[in-house]
Each structure stands twice: as structure tokens, then as C-alpha cells.
Tab-separated table of C-alpha atoms and ligand atoms in Angstrom:
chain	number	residue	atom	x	y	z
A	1	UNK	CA	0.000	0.000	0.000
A	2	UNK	CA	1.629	3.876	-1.018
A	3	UNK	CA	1.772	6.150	1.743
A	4	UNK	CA	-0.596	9.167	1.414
A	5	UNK	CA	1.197	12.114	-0.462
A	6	UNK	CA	-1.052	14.661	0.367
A	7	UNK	CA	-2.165	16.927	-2.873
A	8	UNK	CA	-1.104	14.429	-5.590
A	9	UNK	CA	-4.093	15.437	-7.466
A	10	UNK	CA	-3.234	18.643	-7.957
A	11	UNK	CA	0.773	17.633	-9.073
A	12	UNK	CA	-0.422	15.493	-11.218
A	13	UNK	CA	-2.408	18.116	-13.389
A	14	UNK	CA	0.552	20.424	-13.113
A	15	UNK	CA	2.150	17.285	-14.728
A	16	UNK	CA	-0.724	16.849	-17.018
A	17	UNK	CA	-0.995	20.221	-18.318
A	18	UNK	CA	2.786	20.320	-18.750
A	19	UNK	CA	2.888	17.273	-21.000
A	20	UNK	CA	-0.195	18.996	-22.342
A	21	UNK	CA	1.757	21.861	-23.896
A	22	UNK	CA	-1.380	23.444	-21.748
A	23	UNK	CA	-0.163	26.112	-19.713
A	24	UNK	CA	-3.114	27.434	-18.340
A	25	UNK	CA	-3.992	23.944	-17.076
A	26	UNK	CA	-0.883	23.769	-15.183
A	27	UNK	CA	-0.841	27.215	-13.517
A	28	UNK	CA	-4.472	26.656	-12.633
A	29	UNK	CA	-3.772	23.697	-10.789
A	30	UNK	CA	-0.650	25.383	-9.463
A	31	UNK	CA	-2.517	27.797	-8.256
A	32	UNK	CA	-4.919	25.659	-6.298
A	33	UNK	CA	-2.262	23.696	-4.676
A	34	UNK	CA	-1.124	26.880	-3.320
A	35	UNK	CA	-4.246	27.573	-2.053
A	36	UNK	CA	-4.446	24.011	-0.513
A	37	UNK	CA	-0.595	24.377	1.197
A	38	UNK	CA	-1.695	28.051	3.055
A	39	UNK	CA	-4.977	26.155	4.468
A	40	UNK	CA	-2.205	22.632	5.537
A	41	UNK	CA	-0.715	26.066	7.563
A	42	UNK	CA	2.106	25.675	4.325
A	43	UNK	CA	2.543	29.029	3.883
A	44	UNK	CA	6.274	29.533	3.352
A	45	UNK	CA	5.719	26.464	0.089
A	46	UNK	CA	2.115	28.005	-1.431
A	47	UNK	CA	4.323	31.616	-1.095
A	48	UNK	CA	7.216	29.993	-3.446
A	49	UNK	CA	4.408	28.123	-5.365
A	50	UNK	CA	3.238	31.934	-6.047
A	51	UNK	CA	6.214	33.335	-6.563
A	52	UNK	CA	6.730	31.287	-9.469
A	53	UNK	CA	3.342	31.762	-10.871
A	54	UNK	CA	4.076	35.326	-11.031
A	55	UNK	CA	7.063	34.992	-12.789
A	56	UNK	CA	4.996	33.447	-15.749
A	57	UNK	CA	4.436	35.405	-18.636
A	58	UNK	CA	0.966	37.801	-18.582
A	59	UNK	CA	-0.969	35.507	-21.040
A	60	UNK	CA	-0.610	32.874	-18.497
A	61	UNK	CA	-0.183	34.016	-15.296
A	62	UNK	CA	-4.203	35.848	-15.930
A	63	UNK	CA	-5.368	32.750	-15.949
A	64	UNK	CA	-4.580	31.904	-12.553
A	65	UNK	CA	-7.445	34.717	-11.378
A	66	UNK	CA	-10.350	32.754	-11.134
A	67	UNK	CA	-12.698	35.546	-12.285
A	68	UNK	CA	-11.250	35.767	-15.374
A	69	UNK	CA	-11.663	32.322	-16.309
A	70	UNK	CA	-14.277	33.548	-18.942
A	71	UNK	CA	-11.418	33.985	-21.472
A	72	UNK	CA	-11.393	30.725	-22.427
A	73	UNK	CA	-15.204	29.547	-21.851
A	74	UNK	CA	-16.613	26.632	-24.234
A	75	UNK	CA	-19.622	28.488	-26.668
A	76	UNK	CA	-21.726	26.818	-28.760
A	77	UNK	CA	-20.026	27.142	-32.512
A	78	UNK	CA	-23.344	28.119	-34.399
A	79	UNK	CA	-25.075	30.808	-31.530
A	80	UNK	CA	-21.908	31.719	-30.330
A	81	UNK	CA	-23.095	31.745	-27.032
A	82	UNK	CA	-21.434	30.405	-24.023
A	83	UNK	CA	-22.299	27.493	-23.168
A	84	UNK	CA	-21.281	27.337	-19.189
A	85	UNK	CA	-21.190	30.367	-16.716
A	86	UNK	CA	-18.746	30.736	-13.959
A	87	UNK	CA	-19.509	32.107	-10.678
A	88	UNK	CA	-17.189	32.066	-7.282
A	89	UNK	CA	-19.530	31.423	-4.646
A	90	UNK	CA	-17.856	32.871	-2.076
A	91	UNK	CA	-16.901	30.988	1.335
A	92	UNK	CA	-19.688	31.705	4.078
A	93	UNK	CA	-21.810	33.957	1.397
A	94	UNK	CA	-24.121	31.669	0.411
A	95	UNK	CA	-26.920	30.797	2.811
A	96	UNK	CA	-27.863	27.718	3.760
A	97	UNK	CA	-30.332	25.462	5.728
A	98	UNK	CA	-30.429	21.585	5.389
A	99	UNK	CA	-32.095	19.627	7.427
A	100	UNK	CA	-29.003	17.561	9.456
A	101	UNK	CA	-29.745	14.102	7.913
A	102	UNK	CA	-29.060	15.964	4.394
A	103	UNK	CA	-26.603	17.996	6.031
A	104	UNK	CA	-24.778	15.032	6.971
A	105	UNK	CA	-24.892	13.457	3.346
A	106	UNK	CA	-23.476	16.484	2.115
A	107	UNK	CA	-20.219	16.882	4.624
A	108	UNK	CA	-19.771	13.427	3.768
A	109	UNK	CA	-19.196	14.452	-0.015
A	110	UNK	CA	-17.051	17.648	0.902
A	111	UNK	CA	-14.770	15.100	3.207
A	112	UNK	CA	-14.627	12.867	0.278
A	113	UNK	CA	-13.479	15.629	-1.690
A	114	UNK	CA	-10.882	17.448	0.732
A	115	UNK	CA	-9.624	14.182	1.970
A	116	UNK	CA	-9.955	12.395	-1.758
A	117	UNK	CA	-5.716	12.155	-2.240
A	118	UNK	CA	-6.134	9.878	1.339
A	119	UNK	CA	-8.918	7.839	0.408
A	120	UNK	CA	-7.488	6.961	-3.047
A	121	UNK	CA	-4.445	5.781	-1.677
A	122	UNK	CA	-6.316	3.600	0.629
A	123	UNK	CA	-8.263	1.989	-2.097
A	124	UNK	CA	-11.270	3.689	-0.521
A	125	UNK	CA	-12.182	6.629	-3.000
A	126	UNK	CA	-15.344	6.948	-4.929
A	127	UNK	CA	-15.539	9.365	-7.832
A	128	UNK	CA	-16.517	12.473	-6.829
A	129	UNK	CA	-20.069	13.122	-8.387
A	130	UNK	CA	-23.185	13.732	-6.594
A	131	UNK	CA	-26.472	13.877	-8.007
A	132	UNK	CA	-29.342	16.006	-5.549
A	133	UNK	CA	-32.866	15.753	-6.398
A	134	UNK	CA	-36.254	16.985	-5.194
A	135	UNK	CA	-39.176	18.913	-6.030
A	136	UNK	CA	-38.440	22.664	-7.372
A	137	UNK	CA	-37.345	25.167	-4.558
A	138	UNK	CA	-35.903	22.542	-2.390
A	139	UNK	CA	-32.725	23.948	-2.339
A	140	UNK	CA	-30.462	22.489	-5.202
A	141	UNK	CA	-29.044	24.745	-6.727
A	142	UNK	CA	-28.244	26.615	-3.614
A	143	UNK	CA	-26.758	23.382	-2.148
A	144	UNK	CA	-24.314	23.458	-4.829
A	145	UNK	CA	-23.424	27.412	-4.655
A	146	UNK	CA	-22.776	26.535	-1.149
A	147	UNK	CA	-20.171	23.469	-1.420
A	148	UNK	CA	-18.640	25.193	-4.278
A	149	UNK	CA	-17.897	28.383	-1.544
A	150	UNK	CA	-17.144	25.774	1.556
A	151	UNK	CA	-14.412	24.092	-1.900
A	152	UNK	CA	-12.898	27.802	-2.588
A	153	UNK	CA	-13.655	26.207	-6.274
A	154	UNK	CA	-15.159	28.313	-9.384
A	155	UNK	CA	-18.496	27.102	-10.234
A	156	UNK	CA	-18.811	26.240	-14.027
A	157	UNK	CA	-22.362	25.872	-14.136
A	158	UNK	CA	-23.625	24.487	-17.477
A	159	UNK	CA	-26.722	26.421	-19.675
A	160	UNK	CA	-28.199	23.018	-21.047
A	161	UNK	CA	-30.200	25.328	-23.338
A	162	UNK	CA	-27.414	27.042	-25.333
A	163	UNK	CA	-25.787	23.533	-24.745
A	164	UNK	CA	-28.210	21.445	-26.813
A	165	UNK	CA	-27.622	23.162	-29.782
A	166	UNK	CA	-29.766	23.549	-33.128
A	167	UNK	CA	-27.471	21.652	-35.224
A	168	UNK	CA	-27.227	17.738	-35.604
A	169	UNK	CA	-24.730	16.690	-33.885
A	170	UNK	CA	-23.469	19.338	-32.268
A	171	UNK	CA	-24.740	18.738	-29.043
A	172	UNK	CA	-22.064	15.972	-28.273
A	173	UNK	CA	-19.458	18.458	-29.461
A	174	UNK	CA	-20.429	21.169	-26.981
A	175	UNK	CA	-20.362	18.790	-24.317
A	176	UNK	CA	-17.022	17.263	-25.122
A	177	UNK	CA	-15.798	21.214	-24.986
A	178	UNK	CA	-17.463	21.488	-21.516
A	179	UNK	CA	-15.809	18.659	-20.342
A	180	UNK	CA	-12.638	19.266	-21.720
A	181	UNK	CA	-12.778	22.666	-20.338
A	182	UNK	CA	-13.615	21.301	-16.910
A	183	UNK	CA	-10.922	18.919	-17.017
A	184	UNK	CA	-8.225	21.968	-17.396
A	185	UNK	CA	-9.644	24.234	-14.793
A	186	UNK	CA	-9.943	23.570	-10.900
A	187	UNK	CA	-13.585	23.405	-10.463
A	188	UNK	CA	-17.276	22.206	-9.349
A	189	UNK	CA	-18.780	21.027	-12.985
A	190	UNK	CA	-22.053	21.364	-12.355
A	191	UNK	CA	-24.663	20.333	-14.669
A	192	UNK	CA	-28.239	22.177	-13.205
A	193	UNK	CA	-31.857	21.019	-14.494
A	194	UNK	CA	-29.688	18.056	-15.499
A	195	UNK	CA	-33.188	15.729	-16.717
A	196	UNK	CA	-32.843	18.791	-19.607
A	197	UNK	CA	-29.431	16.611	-20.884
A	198	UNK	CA	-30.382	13.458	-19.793
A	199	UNK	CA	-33.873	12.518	-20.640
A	200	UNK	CA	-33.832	10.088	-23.902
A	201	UNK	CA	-37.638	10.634	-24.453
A	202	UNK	CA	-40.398	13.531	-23.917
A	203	UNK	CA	-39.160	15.808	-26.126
A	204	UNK	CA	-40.035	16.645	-29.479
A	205	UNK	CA	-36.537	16.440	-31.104
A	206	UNK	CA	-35.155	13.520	-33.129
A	207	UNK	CA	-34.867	10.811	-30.378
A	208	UNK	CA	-31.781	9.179	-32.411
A	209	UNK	CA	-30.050	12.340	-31.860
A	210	UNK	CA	-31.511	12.483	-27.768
A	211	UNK	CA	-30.342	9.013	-27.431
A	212	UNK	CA	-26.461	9.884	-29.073
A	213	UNK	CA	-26.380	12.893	-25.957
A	214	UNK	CA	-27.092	10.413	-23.245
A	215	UNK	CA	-24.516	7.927	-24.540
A	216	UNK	CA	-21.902	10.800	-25.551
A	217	UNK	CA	-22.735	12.198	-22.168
A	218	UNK	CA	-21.903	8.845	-20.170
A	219	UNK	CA	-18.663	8.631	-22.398
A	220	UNK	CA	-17.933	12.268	-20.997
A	221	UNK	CA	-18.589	11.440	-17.216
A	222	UNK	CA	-16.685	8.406	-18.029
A	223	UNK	CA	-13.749	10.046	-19.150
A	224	UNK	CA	-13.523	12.979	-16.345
A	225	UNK	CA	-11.166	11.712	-14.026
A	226	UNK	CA	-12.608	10.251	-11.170
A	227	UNK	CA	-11.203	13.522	-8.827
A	228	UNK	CA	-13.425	15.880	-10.570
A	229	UNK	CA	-15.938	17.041	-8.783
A	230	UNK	CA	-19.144	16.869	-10.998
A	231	UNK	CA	-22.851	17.322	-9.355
A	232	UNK	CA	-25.847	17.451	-11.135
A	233	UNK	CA	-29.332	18.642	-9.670
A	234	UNK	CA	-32.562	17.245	-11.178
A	235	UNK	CA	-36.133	17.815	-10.263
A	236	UNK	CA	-37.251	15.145	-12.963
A	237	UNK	CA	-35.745	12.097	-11.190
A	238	UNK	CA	-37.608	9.424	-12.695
A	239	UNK	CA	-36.793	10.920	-16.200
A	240	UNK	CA	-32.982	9.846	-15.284
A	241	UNK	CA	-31.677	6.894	-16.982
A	242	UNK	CA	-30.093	4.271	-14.723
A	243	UNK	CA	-26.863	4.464	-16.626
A	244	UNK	CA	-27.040	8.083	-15.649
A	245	UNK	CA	-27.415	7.259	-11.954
A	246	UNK	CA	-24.618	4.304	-11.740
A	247	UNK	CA	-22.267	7.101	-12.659
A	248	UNK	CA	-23.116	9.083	-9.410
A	249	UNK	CA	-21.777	7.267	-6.072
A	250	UNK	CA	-23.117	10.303	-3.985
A	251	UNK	CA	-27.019	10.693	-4.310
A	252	UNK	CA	-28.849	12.842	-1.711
A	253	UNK	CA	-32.529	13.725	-2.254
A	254	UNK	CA	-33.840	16.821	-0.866
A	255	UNK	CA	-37.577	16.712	0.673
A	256	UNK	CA	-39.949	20.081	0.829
A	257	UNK	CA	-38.636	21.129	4.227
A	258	UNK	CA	-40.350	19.267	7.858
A	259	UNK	CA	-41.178	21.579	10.871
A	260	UNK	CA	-38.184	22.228	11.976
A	261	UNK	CA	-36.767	22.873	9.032
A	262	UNK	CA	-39.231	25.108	7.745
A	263	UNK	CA	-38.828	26.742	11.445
A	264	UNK	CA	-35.166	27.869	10.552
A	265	UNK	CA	-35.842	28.983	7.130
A	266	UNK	CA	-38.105	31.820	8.514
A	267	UNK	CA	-35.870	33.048	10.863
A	268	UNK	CA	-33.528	32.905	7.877
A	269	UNK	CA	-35.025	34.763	5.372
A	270	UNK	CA	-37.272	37.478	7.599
A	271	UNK	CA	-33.518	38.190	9.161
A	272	UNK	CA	-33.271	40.400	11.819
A	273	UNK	CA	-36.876	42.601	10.429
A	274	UNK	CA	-39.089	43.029	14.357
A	275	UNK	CA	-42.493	41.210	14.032
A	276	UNK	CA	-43.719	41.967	16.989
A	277	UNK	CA	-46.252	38.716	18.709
A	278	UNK	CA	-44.692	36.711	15.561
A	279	UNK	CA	-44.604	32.661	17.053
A	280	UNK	CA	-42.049	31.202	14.495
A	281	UNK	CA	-42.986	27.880	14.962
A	282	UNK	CA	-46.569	28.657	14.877
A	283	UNK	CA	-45.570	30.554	11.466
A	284	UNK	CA	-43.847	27.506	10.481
A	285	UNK	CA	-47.050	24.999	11.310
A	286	UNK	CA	-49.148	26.582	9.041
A	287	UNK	CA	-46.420	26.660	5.957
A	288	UNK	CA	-46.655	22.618	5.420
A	289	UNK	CA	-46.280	21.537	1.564
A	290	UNK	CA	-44.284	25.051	1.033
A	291	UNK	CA	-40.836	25.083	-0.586
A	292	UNK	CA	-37.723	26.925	0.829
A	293	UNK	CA	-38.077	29.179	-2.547
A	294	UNK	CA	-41.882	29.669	-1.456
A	295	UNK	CA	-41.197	30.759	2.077
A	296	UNK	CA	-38.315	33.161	0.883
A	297	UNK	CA	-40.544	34.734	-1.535
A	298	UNK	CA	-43.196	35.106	1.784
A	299	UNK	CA	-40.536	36.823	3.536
A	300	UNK	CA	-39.400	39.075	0.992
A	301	UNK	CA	-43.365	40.283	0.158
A	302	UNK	CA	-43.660	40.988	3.417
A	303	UNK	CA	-40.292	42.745	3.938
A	304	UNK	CA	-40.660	45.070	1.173
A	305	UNK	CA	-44.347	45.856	1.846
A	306	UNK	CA	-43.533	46.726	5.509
A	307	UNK	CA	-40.390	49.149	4.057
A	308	UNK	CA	-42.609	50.873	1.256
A	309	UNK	CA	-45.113	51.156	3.798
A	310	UNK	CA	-42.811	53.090	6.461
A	311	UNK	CA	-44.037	50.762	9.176
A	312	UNK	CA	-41.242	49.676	11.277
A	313	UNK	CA	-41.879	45.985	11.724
A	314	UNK	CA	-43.724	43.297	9.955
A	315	UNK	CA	-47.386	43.087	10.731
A	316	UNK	CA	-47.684	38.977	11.799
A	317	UNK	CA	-51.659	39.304	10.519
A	318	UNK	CA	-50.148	40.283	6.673
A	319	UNK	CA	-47.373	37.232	6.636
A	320	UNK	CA	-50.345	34.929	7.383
A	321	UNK	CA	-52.347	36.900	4.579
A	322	UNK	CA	-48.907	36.482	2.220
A	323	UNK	CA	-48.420	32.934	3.406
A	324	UNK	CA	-52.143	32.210	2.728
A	325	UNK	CA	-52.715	33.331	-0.774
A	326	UNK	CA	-48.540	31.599	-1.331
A	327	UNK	CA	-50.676	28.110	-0.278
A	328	UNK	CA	-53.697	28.506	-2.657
A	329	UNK	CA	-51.142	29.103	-5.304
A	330	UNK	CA	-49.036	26.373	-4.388
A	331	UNK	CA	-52.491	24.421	-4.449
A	332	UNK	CA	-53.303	25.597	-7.952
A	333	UNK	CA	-56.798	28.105	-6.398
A	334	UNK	CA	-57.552	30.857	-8.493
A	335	UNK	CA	-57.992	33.999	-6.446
A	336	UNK	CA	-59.194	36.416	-8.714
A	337	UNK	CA	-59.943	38.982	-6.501
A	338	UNK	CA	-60.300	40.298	-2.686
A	339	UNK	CA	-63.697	38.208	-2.093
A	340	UNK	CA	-61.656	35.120	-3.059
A	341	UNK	CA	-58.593	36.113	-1.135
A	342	UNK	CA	-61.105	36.699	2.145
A	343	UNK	CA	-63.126	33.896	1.717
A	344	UNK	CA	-59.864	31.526	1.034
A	345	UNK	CA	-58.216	32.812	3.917
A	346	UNK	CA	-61.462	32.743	6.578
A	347	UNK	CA	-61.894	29.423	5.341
A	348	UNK	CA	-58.121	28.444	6.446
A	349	UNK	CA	-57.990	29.900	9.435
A	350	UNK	CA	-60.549	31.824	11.253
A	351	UNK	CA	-59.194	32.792	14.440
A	352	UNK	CA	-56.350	34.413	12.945
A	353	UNK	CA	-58.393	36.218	10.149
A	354	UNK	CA	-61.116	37.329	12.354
A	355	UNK	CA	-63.672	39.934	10.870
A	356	UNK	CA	-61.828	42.358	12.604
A	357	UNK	CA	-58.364	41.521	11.726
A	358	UNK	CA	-60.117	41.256	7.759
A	359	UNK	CA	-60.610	44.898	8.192
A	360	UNK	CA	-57.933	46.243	8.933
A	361	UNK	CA	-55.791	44.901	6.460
A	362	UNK	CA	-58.282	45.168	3.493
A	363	UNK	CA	-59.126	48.383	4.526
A	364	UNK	CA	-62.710	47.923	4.672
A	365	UNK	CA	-65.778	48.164	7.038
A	366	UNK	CA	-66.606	45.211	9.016
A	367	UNK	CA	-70.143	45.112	7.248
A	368	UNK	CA	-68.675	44.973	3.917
A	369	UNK	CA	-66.449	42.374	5.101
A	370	UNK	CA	-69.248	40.301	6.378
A	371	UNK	CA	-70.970	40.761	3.402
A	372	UNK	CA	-68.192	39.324	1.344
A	373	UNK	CA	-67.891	36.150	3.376
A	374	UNK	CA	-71.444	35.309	3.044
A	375	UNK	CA	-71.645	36.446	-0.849
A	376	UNK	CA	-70.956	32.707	-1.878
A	377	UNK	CA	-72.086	33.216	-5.575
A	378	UNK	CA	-72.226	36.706	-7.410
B	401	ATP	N1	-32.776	24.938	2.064
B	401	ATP	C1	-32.620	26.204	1.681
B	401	ATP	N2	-31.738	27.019	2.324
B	401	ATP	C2	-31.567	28.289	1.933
B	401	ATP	N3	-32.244	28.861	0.921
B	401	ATP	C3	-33.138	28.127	0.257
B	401	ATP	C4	-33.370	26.763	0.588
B	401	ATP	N4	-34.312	26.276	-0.249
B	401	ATP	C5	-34.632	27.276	-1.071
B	401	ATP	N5	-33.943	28.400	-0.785
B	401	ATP	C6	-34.068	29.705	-1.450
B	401	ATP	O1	-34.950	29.537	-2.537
B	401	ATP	C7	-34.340	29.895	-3.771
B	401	ATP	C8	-34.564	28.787	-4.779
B	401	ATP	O2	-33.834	27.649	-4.377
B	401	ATP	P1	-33.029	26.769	-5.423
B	401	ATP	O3	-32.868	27.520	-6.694
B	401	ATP	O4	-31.805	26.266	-4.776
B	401	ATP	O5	-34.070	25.598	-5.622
B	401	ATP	P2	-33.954	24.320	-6.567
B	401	ATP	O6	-34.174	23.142	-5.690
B	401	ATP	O7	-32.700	24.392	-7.341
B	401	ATP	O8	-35.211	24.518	-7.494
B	401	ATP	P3	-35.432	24.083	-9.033
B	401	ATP	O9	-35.658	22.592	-9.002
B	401	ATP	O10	-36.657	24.823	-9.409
B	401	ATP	O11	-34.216	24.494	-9.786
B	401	ATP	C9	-32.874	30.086	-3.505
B	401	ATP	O12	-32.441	31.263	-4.124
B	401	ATP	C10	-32.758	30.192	-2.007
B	401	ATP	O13	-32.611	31.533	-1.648
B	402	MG	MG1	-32.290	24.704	-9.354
């Protein structure tokens, strides 16, 4: 068994680009081994590492800066458009809440990842891909922002539409570009709405030419080397094929948020706003079947109406009226207008939307209010 030499990823694609003729490959990964040495508490060896990179001539040593990466993006040939974006999520930026059993599955992918040079020389190292899925606004794409900030890595996030390009065939050749360009550059590869690329079927196009991008996709993953990390989000799970999933060791579903869950994302996303005789969990009861994307878009309503409005804090009565009409919506009701909105919202939940309360916040007398509640027809 070879004794762990920590970062031989990383030398090796110095090596690689080198025999590469590939400069940009090599000072990229240069660079990132650097970066790995100062966290190890290396600092005199990622200084020298740096040194040297900035004796490299301009052309190359630019490529080093992460946010300039865009120089040499992949674009589609025909729409010349680009066919990836690259963001760099930064560490701590991106906010996050995971229930802990998902929370767990995802640490367990980062250690994989940090600790991969260890657990290959062990025998015990899977390829690092992960595949999340779940219903929309569960968090996936988020997820992902997040790991690629906790991975100081440059997101290369792929835009399946420019990717599936108009022409025959050229699909396969976009994605061998992404790949390729993935391969060169330290990075999260991370292929978003991923069912888009990797559903065979429902979808008007040629399927001979849908079923040649799922097999030239599987040659791609299969040719990335196992120490990229690749993740792929998917609300479409069943549309996967299996050969799709075989290729991802890490799988970690995410659910529409439990109780508790749902608990923290309020105090998350109303921040540090005053709601004055708010109950958070009480809040968080009566937001069952909602999304994390649902619930932020509550919060932010209600933020921006209480700030245009001059009041100082939120008024609890209005994020129950936001939260209510959010749930109709969610549950496909048509509320065409304010005698649908009251009568939804006395119908699911009374005590809070007392006649009273109904009043106040539409604005209206009592009597009218009354009146509307009982009008069941015209
Ligand atoms: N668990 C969560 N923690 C923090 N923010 C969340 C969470 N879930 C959703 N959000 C918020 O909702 C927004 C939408 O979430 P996101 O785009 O990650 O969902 P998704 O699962 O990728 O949805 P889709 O399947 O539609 O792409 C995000 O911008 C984020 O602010
Ligand atoms: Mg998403």
C-alpha cells in the first residue's frame, strides 16, 4: 500500500498540463495547490508556489485569477453563445439550511473531496459526483453554490439550453468542450436542471439524436477523471436513466422542508426585520407543503411591503395573509380577486383572520367584510 502524499491530485495536473503543452492547465492547478498548502498552515511552500506563478508570462499568469476564467469559456459554434457560466460562490456567502440528515450526506461528499488524495491511496475513494434531487425550490441549486464556496472552487455551471444546440450533432461536441474545459480548470462542474441533458424521451426532437447525448454524455462522465468534482441537480428524477445514476456514487434527495426545518428557514429569510407577537414555529405549522423558494418569496413580500409602507416591523396578521394566498397558489386556487382572497383565507384559518383583523388589512368596514364572506355566488 503507497503512503498518502497529500495533494497528488493537484501535481499530477501540473504534470498533465505540462505534458499537455497546456499552460493554463498547469498554472491553474498550481494555483490551487497553493491555495491548498496556506490552508495545511504551508505558507512559506504556497508563497514559493506563487512566486513562481508570477514569474509566468501575462498571457498565463491571468489565468490563474479565477474571475477571469471567462477567457477561455466553451460556446456553442453556431449561436456563439457560451455554453457554461462561472460564478465564485464565495466561502460563508451563500446561505444555507439543510435539514441535518441531508446535512450530513453532504459533509460526507465535501470530506470525500478534501480528503480524496487519502482515500485513493487507501483503495477507498469513490468518484466524486453527486447527483441532488427533489421537487423545485428545495434547495439544489443553492446546495451546490454553497459546497462550491465551503471548496474555494469556481463554479462552471452548465446552460443546457445554449448547450443542446440547433445543429445535428453538435450537441455531443459542446459537451465534449465542456468537459474538456472542466478537465483543465480547478472546479465544481455542475450540470443544473440536469433531466434537460439526460432525458432520452419527452421531447419533441429527433430521439436518435436524444439518445447519441445520453450515450456521448456517459462517455464524458466516463472520461472525467474520477477527482473531478461533478454534481448534477434534477427535479425530474424518474426521467434519469439508470446508466445516468450508476455514474453518481453520492445521491442525496432533498424533501420540501419538515417543521423544523421550515422553522429555521423563517428566521432565515425574515432576518433580523421586528415582528412583533410573531410565534415562528406557529408561522412555520401553518407553511406545510411550502418550498424553501416559497417561504423566501413570503418573507421578501412581506419585507418590502412593511419598508414601502414606512411601518417599522412586519405586521404577523399580513405574513399569514402572504403565506395564505402563497398556499392557494401552491395548491393551484384561483384567487381572482379580494372576495376570493377573504373567503380563502377565513376558510383556512378563522381565528387568525377574524372579521376584525379582515378589516384592517383590506381596509374595509366590518359590514362589507361580512358581506363578502357570506356572498358565496355573485
Ligand atoms: N434549504 C434552503 N436554504 C436556503 N435557501 C433556500 C433553501 N431552499 C430554497 N432556498 C431559497 O430559494 C431559492 C430557490 O432555491 P433553489 O434555486 O436552490 O431551488 P432548486 O431546488 O434548485 O429549485 P429548481 O428545481 O426549481 O431548480 C434560492 O435562491 C434560495 O434563496
Ligand atoms: Mg435549481
Amino acid at each position: 500500500m503507497t503512503a498518502s502524499f497529500p495533494h497528488l491530485s493537484e501535481v499530477l495536473k501540473i504534470l498533465d498540463g505540462a505534458l499537455k503543452s497546456n499552460a493554463s492547465m498547469s498554472t491553474n492547478y498550481a494555483g490551487l495547490l497553493a491555495d491548498k498548502l496556506e490552508q495545511d498552515g504551508q505558507r512559506e511552500q504556497a508563497m514559493r508556489i506563487r512566486e513562481r506563478l508570477a514569474r509566468a508570462p501575462n498571457a498565463i499568469a491571468h489565468t490563474q485569477d479565477a474571475s477571469r476564467l471567462s477567457n477561455s469559456l466553451p460556446v456553442d459554434s453556431e449561436s456563439r453563445l457560451y455554453t457554461v457560466d462561472v460564478s465564485k460562490p464565495a466561502k460563508g456567502a451563500v446561505l444555507l439550511k439543510l435539514s441535518s440528515g441531508t446535512m450530513n450526506r453532504i459533509s460526507e461528499f465535501l470530506e470525500s473531496v478534501i480528503h480524496y488524495d487519502k482515500l485513493q491511496a487507501l483503495d477507498a475513494a469513490m468518484p466524486l459526483r453527486l447527483m441532488l434531487y427533489g421537487p423545485p425550490g428545495t434547495g439544489k441549486t443553492q446546495t451546490i453554490k454553497w459546497i462550491a464556496g465551503e471548496l474555494s472552487l469556481p463554479l462552471i455551471t452548465v446552460r443546457c439550453d445554449t448547450l443542446i444546440g440547433s445543429l445535428l450533432g453538435q450537441t455531443s461536441k459542446n459537451l465534449r468542450r465542456v468537459f474538456e474545459y472542466a478537465s483543465e480548470t480547478p472546479c465544481v462542474l455542475f450540470l443544473d436542471e440536469f433531466d434537460a441533458l439526460a432525458n432520452a424521451r419527452g421531447n419533441e426532437r429527433d430521439i436518435g439524436e436524444l439518445q447519441r447525448v445520453v450515450i456521448s454524455l456517459l462517455q464524458n462522465i466516463d472520461a472525467l477523471e474520477k477527482n473531478i468534482v461533478l454534481v448534477a441537480a434534477s427535479n425530474h428524477e424518474q426521467l434519469l436513466d439508470r446508466a445516468i445514476w450508476r455514474r453518481f456514487p453520492f445521491q442525496v434527495p432533498l424533501f420540501l422542508p419538515d417543521l423544523a426545518l421550515r422553522t429555521d428557514l423563517w428566521k432565515l429569510m425574515l432576518g433580523d426585520v421586528e415582528i412583533k407577537g410573531l410565534d415562528l414555529n406557529e408561522l412555520a405549522k401553518k407553511s406545510e407543503g411550502l418550498s424553501g423558494a416559497l417561504i423566501e418569496q413570503v418573507a421578501i413580500d412581506a419585507r418590502r411591503h412593511a419598508i414601502l409602507g414606512g411601518t417599522q416591523g412586519i405586521d404577523p396578521t399580513e405574513i399569514y395573509r402572504r403565506l395564505g394566498i402563497a398556499l392557494a397558489l401552491n395548491l393551484g386556487k384561483n384567487l381572482n380577486d379580494v372576495k376570493d382572497e377573504i373567503q380563502w383565507l377565513r376558510k383556512w384559518d378563522a381565528k387568525i383572520f377574524s372579521i376584525r383583523e379582515l378589516s384592517r388589512l383590506y381596509k374595509i368596514s366590518t359590514r362589507q367584510i361580512t358581506h363578502l364572506i357570506e356572498d358565496k355566488h355573485g
